[in-house]
Amino acid sequence: MEDLTQHRKQRLRALIDSPRFHGSQADLSRAAGLSEGRISQLLDAQQSFGERSAKNLAVALGLPERYFEKGFDAPRLDASSPK
């Protein structure tokens, strides 16, 4: 798997596990306006997680557009972060 895709998947998993989403994939999918199935696809080791999907997800969650990119210093997410 492409290194950048792996990085995006790891960052997505960390986001789900953050206090903002309480470890709930369902909470993240609701906040992003996506189905749980789509989030599962993005996490699936056999599926890609491309640049467009990464940007769209970040924007939908109120995060910086480059949130899922390597080298971007992601802000700490806590329960008070925008939803």
PDB file of N, CA and C in Angstrom:
ATOM      1  N   MET A   1       0.848  -1.175   0.000  1.00  0.00           N
ATOM      2  CA  MET A   1       0.000   0.000   0.000  1.00  0.00           C
ATOM      3  C   MET A   1       0.892   1.236   0.000  1.00  0.00           C
ATOM      4  N   GLU A   2       0.449   2.230  -0.715  1.00  0.00           N
ATOM      5  CA  GLU A   2       1.176   3.483  -0.797  1.00  0.00           C
ATOM      6  C   GLU A   2       1.362   4.076   0.597  1.00  0.00           C
ATOM      7  N   ASP A   3       2.552   4.600   0.842  1.00  0.00           N
ATOM      8  CA  ASP A   3       2.896   5.152   2.147  1.00  0.00           C
ATOM      9  C   ASP A   3       1.958   6.293   2.560  1.00  0.00           C
ATOM     10  N   LEU A   4       1.597   7.165   1.611  1.00  0.00           N
ATOM     11  CA  LEU A   4       0.705   8.279   1.928  1.00  0.00           C
ATOM     12  C   LEU A   4      -0.690   7.782   2.280  1.00  0.00           C
ATOM     13  N   THR A   5      -1.160   6.771   1.566  1.00  0.00           N
ATOM     14  CA  THR A   5      -2.470   6.184   1.888  1.00  0.00           C
ATOM     15  C   THR A   5      -2.449   5.613   3.299  1.00  0.00           C
ATOM     16  N   GLN A   6      -1.391   4.925   3.653  1.00  0.00           N
ATOM     17  CA  GLN A   6      -1.257   4.361   5.000  1.00  0.00           C
ATOM     18  C   GLN A   6      -1.264   5.476   6.040  1.00  0.00           C
ATOM     19  N   HIS A   7      -0.550   6.548   5.745  1.00  0.00           N
ATOM     20  CA  HIS A   7      -0.512   7.691   6.663  1.00  0.00           C
ATOM     21  C   HIS A   7      -1.922   8.261   6.868  1.00  0.00           C
ATOM     22  N   ARG A   8      -2.671   8.426   5.793  1.00  0.00           N
ATOM     23  CA  ARG A   8      -4.034   8.954   5.897  1.00  0.00           C
ATOM     24  C   ARG A   8      -4.917   8.044   6.731  1.00  0.00           C
ATOM     25  N   LYS A   9      -4.790   6.750   6.538  1.00  0.00           N
ATOM     26  CA  LYS A   9      -5.589   5.796   7.305  1.00  0.00           C
ATOM     27  C   LYS A   9      -5.236   5.864   8.797  1.00  0.00           C
ATOM     28  N   GLN A  10      -3.966   6.007   9.104  1.00  0.00           N
ATOM     29  CA  GLN A  10      -3.543   6.119  10.502  1.00  0.00           C
ATOM     30  C   GLN A  10      -4.079   7.397  11.130  1.00  0.00           C
ATOM     31  N   ARG A  11      -4.038   8.478  10.365  1.00  0.00           N
ATOM     32  CA  ARG A  11      -4.543   9.744  10.888  1.00  0.00           C
ATOM     33  C   ARG A  11      -6.066   9.678  11.087  1.00  0.00           C
ATOM     34  N   LEU A  12      -6.769   9.003  10.181  1.00  0.00           N
ATOM     35  CA  LEU A  12      -8.208   8.834  10.329  1.00  0.00           C
ATOM     36  C   LEU A  12      -8.521   8.007  11.572  1.00  0.00           C
ATOM     37  N   ARG A  13      -7.791   6.938  11.792  1.00  0.00           N
ATOM     38  CA  ARG A  13      -8.006   6.093  12.977  1.00  0.00           C
ATOM     39  C   ARG A  13      -7.762   6.917  14.242  1.00  0.00           C
ATOM     40  N   ALA A  14      -6.699   7.729  14.249  1.00  0.00           N
ATOM     41  CA  ALA A  14      -6.409   8.569  15.413  1.00  0.00           C
ATOM     42  C   ALA A  14      -7.529   9.586  15.635  1.00  0.00           C
ATOM     43  N   LEU A  15      -8.086  10.099  14.564  1.00  0.00           N
ATOM     44  CA  LEU A  15      -9.190  11.051  14.669  1.00  0.00           C
ATOM     45  C   LEU A  15     -10.423  10.381  15.282  1.00  0.00           C
ATOM     46  N   ILE A  16     -10.744   9.194  14.828  1.00  0.00           N
ATOM     47  CA  ILE A  16     -11.873   8.440  15.391  1.00  0.00           C
ATOM     48  C   ILE A  16     -11.645   8.188  16.878  1.00  0.00           C
ATOM     49  N   ASP A  17     -10.412   7.851  17.248  1.00  0.00           N
ATOM     50  CA  ASP A  17     -10.091   7.526  18.633  1.00  0.00           C
ATOM     51  C   ASP A  17      -9.930   8.756  19.525  1.00  0.00           C
ATOM     52  N   SER A  18      -9.964   9.942  18.936  1.00  0.00           N
ATOM     53  CA  SER A  18      -9.795  11.173  19.712  1.00  0.00           C
ATOM     54  C   SER A  18     -11.021  11.415  20.601  1.00  0.00           C
ATOM     55  N   PRO A  19     -10.854  12.242  21.634  1.00  0.00           N
ATOM     56  CA  PRO A  19     -12.003  12.565  22.496  1.00  0.00           C
ATOM     57  C   PRO A  19     -13.179  13.161  21.716  1.00  0.00           C
ATOM     58  N   ARG A  20     -12.899  13.824  20.635  1.00  0.00           N
ATOM     59  CA  ARG A  20     -13.967  14.441  19.832  1.00  0.00           C
ATOM     60  C   ARG A  20     -14.981  13.412  19.344  1.00  0.00           C
ATOM     61  N   PHE A  21     -14.490  12.212  18.969  1.00  0.00           N
ATOM     62  CA  PHE A  21     -15.381  11.185  18.426  1.00  0.00           C
ATOM     63  C   PHE A  21     -15.498   9.963  19.318  1.00  0.00           C
ATOM     64  N   HIS A  22     -14.877   9.998  20.476  1.00  0.00           N
ATOM     65  CA  HIS A  22     -15.056   8.957  21.501  1.00  0.00           C
ATOM     66  C   HIS A  22     -14.774   7.544  20.995  1.00  0.00           C
ATOM     67  N   GLY A  23     -13.908   7.411  20.011  1.00  0.00           N
ATOM     68  CA  GLY A  23     -13.618   6.092  19.470  1.00  0.00           C
ATOM     69  C   GLY A  23     -14.748   5.539  18.612  1.00  0.00           C
ATOM     70  N   SER A  24     -15.686   6.403  18.231  1.00  0.00           N
ATOM     71  CA  SER A  24     -16.866   5.957  17.498  1.00  0.00           C
ATOM     72  C   SER A  24     -16.794   6.326  16.013  1.00  0.00           C
ATOM     73  N   GLN A  25     -16.693   5.328  15.201  1.00  0.00           N
ATOM     74  CA  GLN A  25     -16.723   5.514  13.753  1.00  0.00           C
ATOM     75  C   GLN A  25     -18.073   6.109  13.336  1.00  0.00           C
ATOM     76  N   ALA A  26     -19.138   5.713  14.039  1.00  0.00           N
ATOM     77  CA  ALA A  26     -20.477   6.229  13.736  1.00  0.00           C
ATOM     78  C   ALA A  26     -20.545   7.729  14.007  1.00  0.00           C
ATOM     79  N   ASP A  27     -19.947   8.190  15.106  1.00  0.00           N
ATOM     80  CA  ASP A  27     -19.943   9.619  15.417  1.00  0.00           C
ATOM     81  C   ASP A  27     -19.204  10.405  14.343  1.00  0.00           C
ATOM     82  N   LEU A  28     -18.069   9.886  13.918  1.00  0.00           N
ATOM     83  CA  LEU A  28     -17.310  10.571  12.875  1.00  0.00           C
ATOM     84  C   LEU A  28     -18.088  10.584  11.566  1.00  0.00           C
ATOM     85  N   SER A  29     -18.699   9.483  11.206  1.00  0.00           N
ATOM     86  CA  SER A  29     -19.434   9.433   9.944  1.00  0.00           C
ATOM     87  C   SER A  29     -20.602  10.418   9.951  1.00  0.00           C
ATOM     88  N   ARG A  30     -21.291  10.532  11.078  1.00  0.00           N
ATOM     89  CA  ARG A  30     -22.386  11.507  11.185  1.00  0.00           C
ATOM     90  C   ARG A  30     -21.857  12.936  11.052  1.00  0.00           C
ATOM     91  N   ALA A  31     -20.763  13.233  11.732  1.00  0.00           N
ATOM     92  CA  ALA A  31     -20.185  14.581  11.679  1.00  0.00           C
ATOM     93  C   ALA A  31     -19.723  14.935  10.263  1.00  0.00           C
ATOM     94  N   ALA A  32     -19.261  13.946   9.527  1.00  0.00           N
ATOM     95  CA  ALA A  32     -18.760  14.176   8.172  1.00  0.00           C
ATOM     96  C   ALA A  32     -19.859  14.120   7.116  1.00  0.00           C
ATOM     97  N   GLY A  33     -21.038  13.629   7.514  1.00  0.00           N
ATOM     98  CA  GLY A  33     -22.116  13.479   6.545  1.00  0.00           C
ATOM     99  C   GLY A  33     -21.883  12.334   5.580  1.00  0.00           C
ATOM    100  N   LEU A  34     -21.159  11.309   6.047  1.00  0.00           N
ATOM    101  CA  LEU A  34     -20.864  10.127   5.235  1.00  0.00           C
ATOM    102  C   LEU A  34     -21.433   8.895   5.922  1.00  0.00           C
ATOM    103  N   SER A  35     -21.597   7.844   5.145  1.00  0.00           N
ATOM    104  CA  SER A  35     -22.068   6.596   5.735  1.00  0.00           C
ATOM    105  C   SER A  35     -20.926   5.926   6.505  1.00  0.00           C
ATOM    106  N   GLU A  36     -21.297   5.103   7.456  1.00  0.00           N
ATOM    107  CA  GLU A  36     -20.285   4.328   8.180  1.00  0.00           C
ATOM    108  C   GLU A  36     -19.538   3.415   7.218  1.00  0.00           C
ATOM    109  N   GLY A  37     -20.256   2.938   6.202  1.00  0.00           N
ATOM    110  CA  GLY A  37     -19.620   2.084   5.197  1.00  0.00           C
ATOM    111  C   GLY A  37     -18.498   2.794   4.467  1.00  0.00           C
ATOM    112  N   ARG A  38     -18.703   4.083   4.169  1.00  0.00           N
ATOM    113  CA  ARG A  38     -17.671   4.850   3.471  1.00  0.00           C
ATOM    114  C   ARG A  38     -16.451   5.034   4.369  1.00  0.00           C
ATOM    115  N   ILE A  39     -16.674   5.306   5.634  1.00  0.00           N
ATOM    116  CA  ILE A  39     -15.546   5.441   6.568  1.00  0.00           C
ATOM    117  C   ILE A  39     -14.812   4.102   6.679  1.00  0.00           C
ATOM    118  N   SER A  40     -15.556   3.015   6.718  1.00  0.00           N
ATOM    119  CA  SER A  40     -14.929   1.685   6.755  1.00  0.00           C
ATOM    120  C   SER A  40     -14.072   1.455   5.524  1.00  0.00           C
ATOM    121  N   GLN A  41     -14.549   1.892   4.363  1.00  0.00           N
ATOM    122  CA  GLN A  41     -13.756   1.760   3.134  1.00  0.00           C
ATOM    123  C   GLN A  41     -12.446   2.531   3.251  1.00  0.00           C
ATOM    124  N   LEU A  42     -12.522   3.732   3.772  1.00  0.00           N
ATOM    125  CA  LEU A  42     -11.309   4.540   3.901  1.00  0.00           C
ATOM    126  C   LEU A  42     -10.308   3.901   4.857  1.00  0.00           C
ATOM    127  N   LEU A  43     -10.797   3.179   5.854  1.00  0.00           N
ATOM    128  CA  LEU A  43      -9.923   2.508   6.815  1.00  0.00           C
ATOM    129  C   LEU A  43      -9.420   1.150   6.327  1.00  0.00           C
ATOM    130  N   ASP A  44     -10.113   0.568   5.380  1.00  0.00           N
ATOM    131  CA  ASP A  44      -9.785  -0.774   4.885  1.00  0.00           C
ATOM    132  C   ASP A  44      -8.394  -0.789   4.245  1.00  0.00           C
ATOM    133  N   ALA A  45      -7.584  -1.747   4.661  1.00  0.00           N
ATOM    134  CA  ALA A  45      -6.212  -1.851   4.155  1.00  0.00           C
ATOM    135  C   ALA A  45      -6.150  -2.086   2.655  1.00  0.00           C
ATOM    136  N   GLN A  46      -7.198  -2.639   2.074  1.00  0.00           N
ATOM    137  CA  GLN A  46      -7.201  -2.955   0.641  1.00  0.00           C
ATOM    138  C   GLN A  46      -7.739  -1.811  -0.221  1.00  0.00           C
ATOM    139  N   GLN A  47      -8.260  -0.775   0.406  1.00  0.00           N
ATOM    140  CA  GLN A  47      -8.848   0.339  -0.332  1.00  0.00           C
ATOM    141  C   GLN A  47      -7.909   1.550  -0.325  1.00  0.00           C
ATOM    142  N   SER A  48      -8.010   2.359  -1.362  1.00  0.00           N
ATOM    143  CA  SER A  48      -7.200   3.567  -1.408  1.00  0.00           C
ATOM    144  C   SER A  48      -7.855   4.669  -0.585  1.00  0.00           C
ATOM    145  N   PHE A  49      -7.075   5.673  -0.270  1.00  0.00           N
ATOM    146  CA  PHE A  49      -7.558   6.855   0.449  1.00  0.00           C
ATOM    147  C   PHE A  49      -6.862   8.021  -0.234  1.00  0.00           C
ATOM    148  N   GLY A  50      -7.455   8.463  -1.319  1.00  0.00           N
ATOM    149  CA  GLY A  50      -6.834   9.453  -2.180  1.00  0.00           C
ATOM    150  C   GLY A  50      -6.917  10.874  -1.665  1.00  0.00           C
ATOM    151  N   GLU A  51      -6.244  11.747  -2.385  1.00  0.00           N
ATOM    152  CA  GLU A  51      -6.150  13.149  -2.005  1.00  0.00           C
ATOM    153  C   GLU A  51      -7.521  13.831  -1.969  1.00  0.00           C
ATOM    154  N   ARG A  52      -8.342  13.582  -2.963  1.00  0.00           N
ATOM    155  CA  ARG A  52      -9.662  14.222  -2.998  1.00  0.00           C
ATOM    156  C   ARG A  52     -10.512  13.778  -1.812  1.00  0.00           C
ATOM    157  N   SER A  53     -10.513  12.485  -1.524  1.00  0.00           N
ATOM    158  CA  SER A  53     -11.276  11.983  -0.373  1.00  0.00           C
ATOM    159  C   SER A  53     -10.755  12.593   0.924  1.00  0.00           C
ATOM    160  N   ALA A  54      -9.437  12.693   1.045  1.00  0.00           N
ATOM    161  CA  ALA A  54      -8.832  13.255   2.251  1.00  0.00           C
ATOM    162  C   ALA A  54      -9.233  14.722   2.432  1.00  0.00           C
ATOM    163  N   LYS A  55      -9.144  15.496   1.371  1.00  0.00           N
ATOM    164  CA  LYS A  55      -9.514  16.916   1.461  1.00  0.00           C
ATOM    165  C   LYS A  55     -10.993  17.079   1.771  1.00  0.00           C
ATOM    166  N   ASN A  56     -11.837  16.329   1.076  1.00  0.00           N
ATOM    167  CA  ASN A  56     -13.286  16.432   1.302  1.00  0.00           C
ATOM    168  C   ASN A  56     -13.655  16.064   2.733  1.00  0.00           C
ATOM    169  N   LEU A  57     -13.037  15.016   3.267  1.00  0.00           N
ATOM    170  CA  LEU A  57     -13.328  14.599   4.638  1.00  0.00           C
ATOM    171  C   LEU A  57     -12.863  15.663   5.628  1.00  0.00           C
ATOM    172  N   ALA A  58     -11.676  16.181   5.434  1.00  0.00           N
ATOM    173  CA  ALA A  58     -11.161  17.217   6.329  1.00  0.00           C
ATOM    174  C   ALA A  58     -12.086  18.432   6.345  1.00  0.00           C
ATOM    175  N   VAL A  59     -12.483  18.887   5.181  1.00  0.00           N
ATOM    176  CA  VAL A  59     -13.365  20.058   5.091  1.00  0.00           C
ATOM    177  C   VAL A  59     -14.715  19.775   5.749  1.00  0.00           C
ATOM    178  N   ALA A  60     -15.267  18.594   5.503  1.00  0.00           N
ATOM    179  CA  ALA A  60     -16.559  18.232   6.093  1.00  0.00           C
ATOM    180  C   ALA A  60     -16.508  18.220   7.617  1.00  0.00           C
ATOM    181  N   LEU A  61     -15.343  17.921   8.168  1.00  0.00           N
ATOM    182  CA  LEU A  61     -15.185  17.861   9.617  1.00  0.00           C
ATOM    183  C   LEU A  61     -14.710  19.186  10.210  1.00  0.00           C
ATOM    184  N   GLY A  62     -14.551  20.193   9.367  1.00  0.00           N
ATOM    185  CA  GLY A  62     -14.102  21.491   9.853  1.00  0.00           C
ATOM    186  C   GLY A  62     -12.631  21.530  10.204  1.00  0.00           C
ATOM    187  N   LEU A  63     -11.859  20.657   9.572  1.00  0.00           N
ATOM    188  CA  LEU A  63     -10.416  20.583   9.800  1.00  0.00           C
ATOM    189  C   LEU A  63      -9.690  21.281   8.657  1.00  0.00           C
ATOM    190  N   PRO A  64      -8.414  21.600   8.846  1.00  0.00           N
ATOM    191  CA  PRO A  64      -7.650  22.168   7.739  1.00  0.00           C
ATOM    192  C   PRO A  64      -7.638  21.201   6.551  1.00  0.00           C
ATOM    193  N   GLU A  65      -7.700  21.738   5.362  1.00  0.00           N
ATOM    194  CA  GLU A  65      -7.762  20.927   4.143  1.00  0.00           C
ATOM    195  C   GLU A  65      -6.614  19.927   4.049  1.00  0.00           C
ATOM    196  N   ARG A  66      -5.466  20.271   4.581  1.00  0.00           N
ATOM    197  CA  ARG A  66      -4.279  19.403   4.498  1.00  0.00           C
ATOM    198  C   ARG A  66      -4.147  18.466   5.704  1.00  0.00           C
ATOM    199  N   TYR A  67      -5.166  18.335   6.501  1.00  0.00           N
ATOM    200  CA  TYR A  67      -5.105  17.552   7.736  1.00  0.00           C
ATOM    201  C   TYR A  67      -4.540  16.142   7.532  1.00  0.00           C
ATOM    202  N   PHE A  68      -4.898  15.485   6.462  1.00  0.00           N
ATOM    203  CA  PHE A  68      -4.491  14.093   6.246  1.00  0.00           C
ATOM    204  C   PHE A  68      -3.174  13.953   5.487  1.00  0.00           C
ATOM    205  N   GLU A  69      -2.509  15.069   5.181  1.00  0.00           N
ATOM    206  CA  GLU A  69      -1.278  15.011   4.401  1.00  0.00           C
ATOM    207  C   GLU A  69      -0.057  14.847   5.299  1.00  0.00           C
ATOM    208  N   LYS A  70       0.940  14.145   4.781  1.00  0.00           N
ATOM    209  CA  LYS A  70       2.195  13.975   5.505  1.00  0.00           C
ATOM    210  C   LYS A  70       2.868  15.327   5.669  1.00  0.00           C
ATOM    211  N   GLY A  71       3.487  15.511   6.801  1.00  0.00           N
ATOM    212  CA  GLY A  71       4.208  16.739   7.061  1.00  0.00           C
ATOM    213  C   GLY A  71       3.332  17.848   7.617  1.00  0.00           C
ATOM    214  N   PHE A  72       2.001  17.644   7.613  1.00  0.00           N
ATOM    215  CA  PHE A  72       1.124  18.647   8.179  1.00  0.00           C
ATOM    216  C   PHE A  72       1.055  18.431   9.676  1.00  0.00           C
ATOM    217  N   ASP A  73       1.335  19.465  10.429  1.00  0.00           N
ATOM    218  CA  ASP A  73       1.306  19.378  11.883  1.00  0.00           C
ATOM    219  C   ASP A  73      -0.139  19.534  12.337  1.00  0.00           C
ATOM    220  N   ALA A  74      -0.794  18.419  12.533  1.00  0.00           N
ATOM    221  CA  ALA A  74      -2.224  18.415  12.877  1.00  0.00           C
ATOM    222  C   ALA A  74      -2.450  18.997  14.257  1.00  0.00           C
ATOM    223  N   PRO A  75      -3.498  19.809  14.372  1.00  0.00           N
ATOM    224  CA  PRO A  75      -3.819  20.352  15.690  1.00  0.00           C
ATOM    225  C   PRO A  75      -4.306  19.246  16.624  1.00  0.00           C
ATOM    226  N   ARG A  76      -4.120  19.458  17.906  1.00  0.00           N
ATOM    227  CA  ARG A  76      -4.626  18.497  18.894  1.00  0.00           C
ATOM    228  C   ARG A  76      -6.149  18.602  18.904  1.00  0.00           C
ATOM    229  N   LEU A  77      -6.798  17.474  18.824  1.00  0.00           N
ATOM    230  CA  LEU A  77      -8.254  17.466  18.810  1.00  0.00           C
ATOM    231  C   LEU A  77      -8.775  17.020  20.161  1.00  0.00           C
ATOM    232  N   ASP A  78      -9.633  17.834  20.717  1.00  0.00           N
ATOM    233  CA  ASP A  78     -10.252  17.451  21.978  1.00  0.00           C
ATOM    234  C   ASP A  78     -11.765  17.594  21.836  1.00  0.00           C
ATOM    235  N   ALA A  79     -12.461  17.357  22.887  1.00  0.00           N
ATOM    236  CA  ALA A  79     -13.922  17.357  22.828  1.00  0.00           C
ATOM    237  C   ALA A  79     -14.486  18.729  22.470  1.00  0.00           C
ATOM    238  N   SER A  80     -13.717  19.797  22.666  1.00  0.00           N
ATOM    239  CA  SER A  80     -14.224  21.133  22.357  1.00  0.00           C
ATOM    240  C   SER A  80     -13.910  21.581  20.939  1.00  0.00           C
ATOM    241  N   SER A  81     -13.246  20.749  20.151  1.00  0.00           N
ATOM    242  CA  SER A  81     -12.923  21.106  18.772  1.00  0.00           C
ATOM    243  C   SER A  81     -14.206  21.277  17.982  1.00  0.00           C
ATOM    244  N   PRO A  82     -14.173  22.109  16.923  1.00  0.00           N
ATOM    245  CA  PRO A  82     -15.386  22.317  16.126  1.00  0.00           C
ATOM    246  C   PRO A  82     -15.898  21.020  15.535  1.00  0.00           C
ATOM    247  N   LYS A  83     -17.217  20.965  15.401  1.00  0.00           N
ATOM    248  CA  LYS A  83     -17.817  19.760  14.830  1.00  0.00           C
ATOM    249  C   LYS A  83     -18.523  20.047  13.573  1.00  0.00           C
TER     250      LYS A  83
END
